[in-house]
Amino acid sequence: MEAELREIRDHLSLHPPFDKLLDDLLDDVVGNIEITYFKAGSMILNRGQSIDALSYIRSGAVETYHYNGELYNRLEEGDIFGQFGLLRQGKVRFPVKAIEDTLLYQIPKTIFDRLCDNDSFADFVELSGSRLKNTIDESLRENDMMTTRVRKLISRLPLMVEITVSIQEAARLMTENVVSSVLLIEPADEEDSDGVFRGDDGGLWRLKGMVTDEDLRSQVVAAGVQTDRPVGQLSDGRLITIQSDESVNEAMLMMLRNHIQRLPVLHRRRPVGVLHLSDIVRYETNSSLYLASNIFSRNSVRDLSRLIPEIRAAFIRLVDDGSNAKMIGDAMSSIGRSLMRRLIELAEDELGPAPIPYCFMVHGSLARHEQSVITDQDNALVLHDSFDPEHHDEYFKMLAKKVSDGLDACGYEYCKGGIMATNEQWRQPLAQWRRYFDEWIADPDPQRLLHSCIFFDLDAVYGEEYLVENLQDMIATKARYNPRFLGAMARNASNRRPPLGFFRTFVMETDGRQHKVINIKGRGLAPITDVIRVHALAVGSKAQNSAERLRDIEQANILPAGQVDKLQYALEFIALVRMRHQAFELRNDQAIDNAIEPENIDTAERHNLKEAFQVVNNAQNFLPYRYPYSA
Amino acid sequence: MFKKRSQQSVIDEWQRYQAQQAIACANPILQRFYQMPLTDPEVPLSEVSFMALDFETTGLDPRYNEIVSFGLVPFTLRSIRPSDGYYQVVKPKCNLSEESIAFHRITHSQVATAPPLEKVLDELLERLSGCIVVVHYQHIERPFLDLACHKLWGEHCLFPLVDTMAIEARWERRGWKNQLKETLGIQPVSIRLDDSRQRYGLPTYSAHHAKVDAMATAELFLAQVARHYSPTTAIGQLWE
């Protein structure tokens, strides 16, 4: 296969449903593709027009419309359209318009029909192509390792050197490319002999072996071999490889059977990557870890935003696996922070290095490591005290804007309360931040504190962490000795009561669709978090996470026996009910909210939920005695 | 008005040259090439058969450097057909320098087994015949091909072609706004293949390879026509 067709193939093979195709079939698709281009704003398909090819978006974006002209779907790079028309007597069903300049690969109907003989392809095509639904279904499918193909886990081409280069040169190239193995090749002249492939360069090569970091240690350093010797002598010519369309499961078995940790992956005979045992472990055991590492290989906001379905799928998987709320919150927060770090790195790449040290900090659930699947962004910038607005602010303003816009594109909506670094008030040097906290603590006014209490959950995400630690230390030392401040915070923490009536019935609100609902965040999670925060501030805890705060509170011994356990249990339960609710909504393509319908919860859980609310209620009642407020 | 007349003179000149070559050429291959009538300059773009062409060479000067490989990709305004394309590595007379080997990712062994240019030149002309050739930066493909023919057969081989870089320059570098920018010393935008493609939302390709670049040029041309021209534009208007 020639270079330009490989370009096409490599792109297709990353996107469903093509990622699940056997290599031969994929090659057929690639060999029959025609390329077309549409400028932004032009119609690609008109309703009723005849259609003879499936379209695959190579770059750009399109919108498809309903009969009545309403938007039906927005599709981007890697998505397909035209399948309904092809399945329906070859007439276009949903008109399609390019909303960006768009490059399409057209797959002729004859090939499309053949692809539809393939079950997973047909499933995908019929499933209205909802990417989220698909990703989720896929991640939930049992024995994922049996169906995922090895090539999906490969992220880069293998490093290859001729067997004649010196050991030192090979090691140098490995270091330069940051890889722990290199494949050895030699020129070949006959295409059809064993192990011979046509390289990117069009030349014929024979795969001779592989050299790894371990080989360099055991066969070179330990054996005292001269590093100017050819690298070829380190390989005994035996090499175990795997085909790129084999399952991940098969790859793992091969590694176990042969006591090896690396498998060169071949497409036919051409090496396309090297799979490491850790790739499999990462992929299988912890999809959130896998995601976090995936985030750092994305090079644009757009690429990052394409991870949204995977992030949501990971969330659902965590909930379904029976993880507890703390684990899920931790995992989702790690993803959120990685995403934010990557956005800042990308912004720095574009804007150049910052003129003075700074730290990006987050507030709210992300600071507490308690994030659920969606949340809005609460962030701020703490700048070094050498900050000179005239010379420096332009940079940080741009930085804040890029990060904030990027977060929005990745599903973290702008903060309605304006708590974002794009807001000049929250883009200040450390000294100013200290003044803010000083004022909030020394001159507490419950009304004003209502808006600033979110700042009392704070954590560094990127940059010079000492800037944020400085603030955390200051809060921990000052707050505890200021009873008026604690009293004001306590008063605010009792504002929102759990939805329990006099006879332990739920007090419900009516949502837009006239359903009886409980706002689990506003009336459950937020109040209990507030209560825990007040106690934590009172004992001088520097922890941000509620469970860790509870541990500090326990140690300080300020609550009646058993009370911390109860709070712990109530927190976990309320948080989990909310996450399960959101996972359910995600899976059913509904908008995500915090409105629980108690009718949908089974009796045992309903009972537990009431109990949890009761704990919150009691804890709130206790606050005014412990932290009296005097205006 | 003035511009139109100057393009008309370009067209006239090419038609004269074609007629002259068809009679004058003694070499049978060139004879065949020139006896194929030149595409009517009035034909709308939508009816033209195009052939994207890219050479990889050992350097920029056709007098001292040589062709290493070429890639062809046929297309029309409707679609590009990459799998119908053609790619050929050529054995140059002199040895390849290490730098150009690294640059083109073509290897010694591959060059060693490749045919020399004279063996594949007729194949190349055969494939170009009857098509309008599209290149990015005419000052490589045109002089290298012409000089190769001249060295081999003592006769010239020139024909009208479309240059996506010239089109890009026409839209990005002319006009009073761009003139003003130039006067003010503002760096003009890059019209290299990759940078031009970015302006039209086209993806970046990884390989540096004659056929990938030919495909990339074809895509760029489709994008340029979509943005700046129309399917009814006469092909002669884009001749260089």
mmCIF file of N, CA and C in Angstrom, chain B residues 21-59:
data_model
loop_
_atom_site.group_PDB
_atom_site.id
_atom_site.type_symbol
_atom_site.label_atom_id
_atom_site.label_comp_id
_atom_site.label_asym_id
_atom_site.label_seq_id
_atom_site.Cartn_x
_atom_site.Cartn_y
_atom_site.Cartn_z
ATOM 1 N N GLN B 21 4.785 22.795 -31.745
ATOM 2 C CA GLN B 21 5.419 21.569 -31.273
ATOM 3 C C GLN B 21 4.876 20.344 -32.012
ATOM 4 N N ALA B 22 3.574 20.343 -32.286
ATOM 5 C CA ALA B 22 2.949 19.189 -32.925
ATOM 6 C C ALA B 22 3.594 18.942 -34.287
ATOM 7 N N ILE B 23 4.033 20.005 -34.924
ATOM 8 C CA ILE B 23 4.674 19.853 -36.228
ATOM 9 C C ILE B 23 6.167 19.583 -36.049
ATOM 10 N N ALA B 24 6.781 20.321 -35.147
ATOM 11 C CA ALA B 24 8.235 20.328 -35.073
ATOM 12 C C ALA B 24 8.838 19.092 -34.412
ATOM 13 N N CYS B 25 8.160 18.501 -33.447
ATOM 14 C CA CYS B 25 8.787 17.431 -32.673
ATOM 15 C C CYS B 25 9.118 16.208 -33.513
ATOM 16 N N ALA B 26 10.344 15.754 -33.370
ATOM 17 C CA ALA B 26 10.774 14.600 -34.144
ATOM 18 C C ALA B 26 10.664 13.324 -33.316
ATOM 19 N N ASN B 27 10.865 13.467 -32.015
ATOM 20 C CA ASN B 27 10.800 12.292 -31.150
ATOM 21 C C ASN B 27 9.376 11.737 -31.112
ATOM 22 N N PRO B 28 9.231 10.442 -31.372
ATOM 23 C CA PRO B 28 7.869 9.864 -31.456
ATOM 24 C C PRO B 28 7.050 10.045 -30.183
ATOM 25 N N ILE B 29 7.691 9.976 -29.044
ATOM 26 C CA ILE B 29 6.936 10.105 -27.792
ATOM 27 C C ILE B 29 6.384 11.524 -27.645
ATOM 28 N N LEU B 30 7.253 12.502 -27.924
ATOM 29 C CA LEU B 30 6.798 13.891 -27.839
ATOM 30 C C LEU B 30 5.790 14.187 -28.943
ATOM 31 N N GLN B 31 6.027 13.562 -30.102
ATOM 32 C CA GLN B 31 5.082 13.729 -31.204
ATOM 33 C C GLN B 31 3.676 13.317 -30.777
ATOM 34 N N ARG B 32 3.625 12.127 -30.188
ATOM 35 C CA ARG B 32 2.328 11.625 -29.731
ATOM 36 C C ARG B 32 1.730 12.575 -28.691
ATOM 37 N N PHE B 33 2.598 13.025 -27.768
ATOM 38 C CA PHE B 33 2.138 13.906 -26.693
ATOM 39 C C PHE B 33 1.524 15.188 -27.275
ATOM 40 N N TYR B 34 2.196 15.768 -28.250
ATOM 41 C CA TYR B 34 1.710 17.057 -28.767
ATOM 42 C C TYR B 34 0.600 16.912 -29.803
ATOM 43 N N GLN B 35 0.448 15.706 -30.356
ATOM 44 C CA GLN B 35 -0.649 15.556 -31.315
ATOM 45 C C GLN B 35 -1.996 15.445 -30.612
ATOM 46 N N MET B 36 -1.952 15.084 -29.350
ATOM 47 C CA MET B 36 -3.173 15.119 -28.543
ATOM 48 C C MET B 36 -3.563 16.589 -28.422
ATOM 49 N N PRO B 37 -4.756 16.969 -28.926
ATOM 50 C CA PRO B 37 -5.066 18.407 -28.935
ATOM 51 C C PRO B 37 -5.112 18.982 -27.527
ATOM 52 N N LEU B 38 -4.695 20.226 -27.441
ATOM 53 C CA LEU B 38 -4.708 20.942 -26.172
ATOM 54 C C LEU B 38 -6.161 21.133 -25.729
ATOM 55 N N THR B 39 -6.403 20.976 -24.402
ATOM 56 C CA THR B 39 -7.765 21.206 -23.885
ATOM 57 C C THR B 39 -8.221 22.612 -24.284
ATOM 58 N N ASP B 40 -9.452 22.709 -24.772
ATOM 59 C CA ASP B 40 -10.001 24.017 -25.158
ATOM 60 C C ASP B 40 -10.012 24.947 -23.948
ATOM 61 N N PRO B 41 -9.372 26.112 -24.027
ATOM 62 C CA PRO B 41 -9.307 27.004 -22.858
ATOM 63 C C PRO B 41 -10.671 27.502 -22.399
ATOM 64 N N GLU B 42 -11.690 27.340 -23.239
ATOM 65 C CA GLU B 42 -13.026 27.805 -22.846
ATOM 66 C C GLU B 42 -13.786 26.754 -22.053
ATOM 67 N N VAL B 43 -13.264 25.537 -21.994
ATOM 68 C CA VAL B 43 -13.977 24.455 -21.295
ATOM 69 C C VAL B 43 -14.095 24.796 -19.807
ATOM 70 N N PRO B 44 -15.300 24.629 -19.238
ATOM 71 C CA PRO B 44 -15.448 24.938 -17.806
ATOM 72 C C PRO B 44 -14.684 23.927 -16.939
ATOM 73 N N LEU B 45 -14.230 24.374 -15.767
ATOM 74 C CA LEU B 45 -13.460 23.517 -14.855
ATOM 75 C C LEU B 45 -14.165 22.199 -14.585
ATOM 76 N N SER B 46 -15.510 22.249 -14.513
ATOM 77 C CA SER B 46 -16.261 21.044 -14.148
ATOM 78 C C SER B 46 -16.099 19.924 -15.167
ATOM 79 N N GLU B 47 -15.609 20.244 -16.381
ATOM 80 C CA GLU B 47 -15.505 19.198 -17.399
ATOM 81 C C GLU B 47 -14.068 18.785 -17.686
ATOM 82 N N VAL B 48 -13.133 19.317 -16.902
ATOM 83 C CA VAL B 48 -11.721 19.051 -17.179
ATOM 84 C C VAL B 48 -11.235 17.812 -16.408
ATOM 85 N N SER B 49 -10.403 16.991 -17.074
ATOM 86 C CA SER B 49 -9.699 15.924 -16.356
ATOM 87 C C SER B 49 -8.366 16.477 -15.879
ATOM 88 N N PHE B 50 -8.158 16.460 -14.572
ATOM 89 C CA PHE B 50 -6.925 17.003 -14.025
ATOM 90 C C PHE B 50 -5.985 15.880 -13.614
ATOM 91 N N MET B 51 -4.694 16.212 -13.545
ATOM 92 C CA MET B 51 -3.725 15.267 -13.011
ATOM 93 C C MET B 51 -2.782 16.038 -12.095
ATOM 94 N N ALA B 52 -2.865 15.732 -10.796
ATOM 95 C CA ALA B 52 -1.942 16.373 -9.865
ATOM 96 C C ALA B 52 -0.592 15.691 -10.003
ATOM 97 N N LEU B 53 0.467 16.490 -10.039
ATOM 98 C CA LEU B 53 1.810 15.960 -10.274
ATOM 99 C C LEU B 53 2.768 16.522 -9.234
ATOM 100 N N ASP B 54 3.619 15.670 -8.701
ATOM 101 C CA ASP B 54 4.653 16.166 -7.794
ATOM 102 C C ASP B 54 5.958 15.426 -8.022
ATOM 103 N N PHE B 55 7.038 16.180 -8.105
ATOM 104 C CA PHE B 55 8.381 15.587 -8.199
ATOM 105 C C PHE B 55 9.079 15.741 -6.862
ATOM 106 N N GLU B 56 9.822 14.703 -6.454
ATOM 107 C CA GLU B 56 10.820 14.895 -5.412
ATOM 108 C C GLU B 56 12.149 14.956 -6.143
ATOM 109 N N THR B 57 12.976 15.931 -5.818
ATOM 110 C CA THR B 57 14.228 16.112 -6.536
ATOM 111 C C THR B 57 15.396 16.190 -5.557
ATOM 112 N N THR B 58 16.601 16.077 -6.088
ATOM 113 C CA THR B 58 17.776 16.139 -5.199
ATOM 114 C C THR B 58 18.108 17.569 -4.822
ATOM 115 N N GLY B 59 17.458 18.548 -5.490
ATOM 116 C CA GLY B 59 17.709 19.950 -5.162
ATOM 117 C C GLY B 59 16.804 20.817 -6.002
#
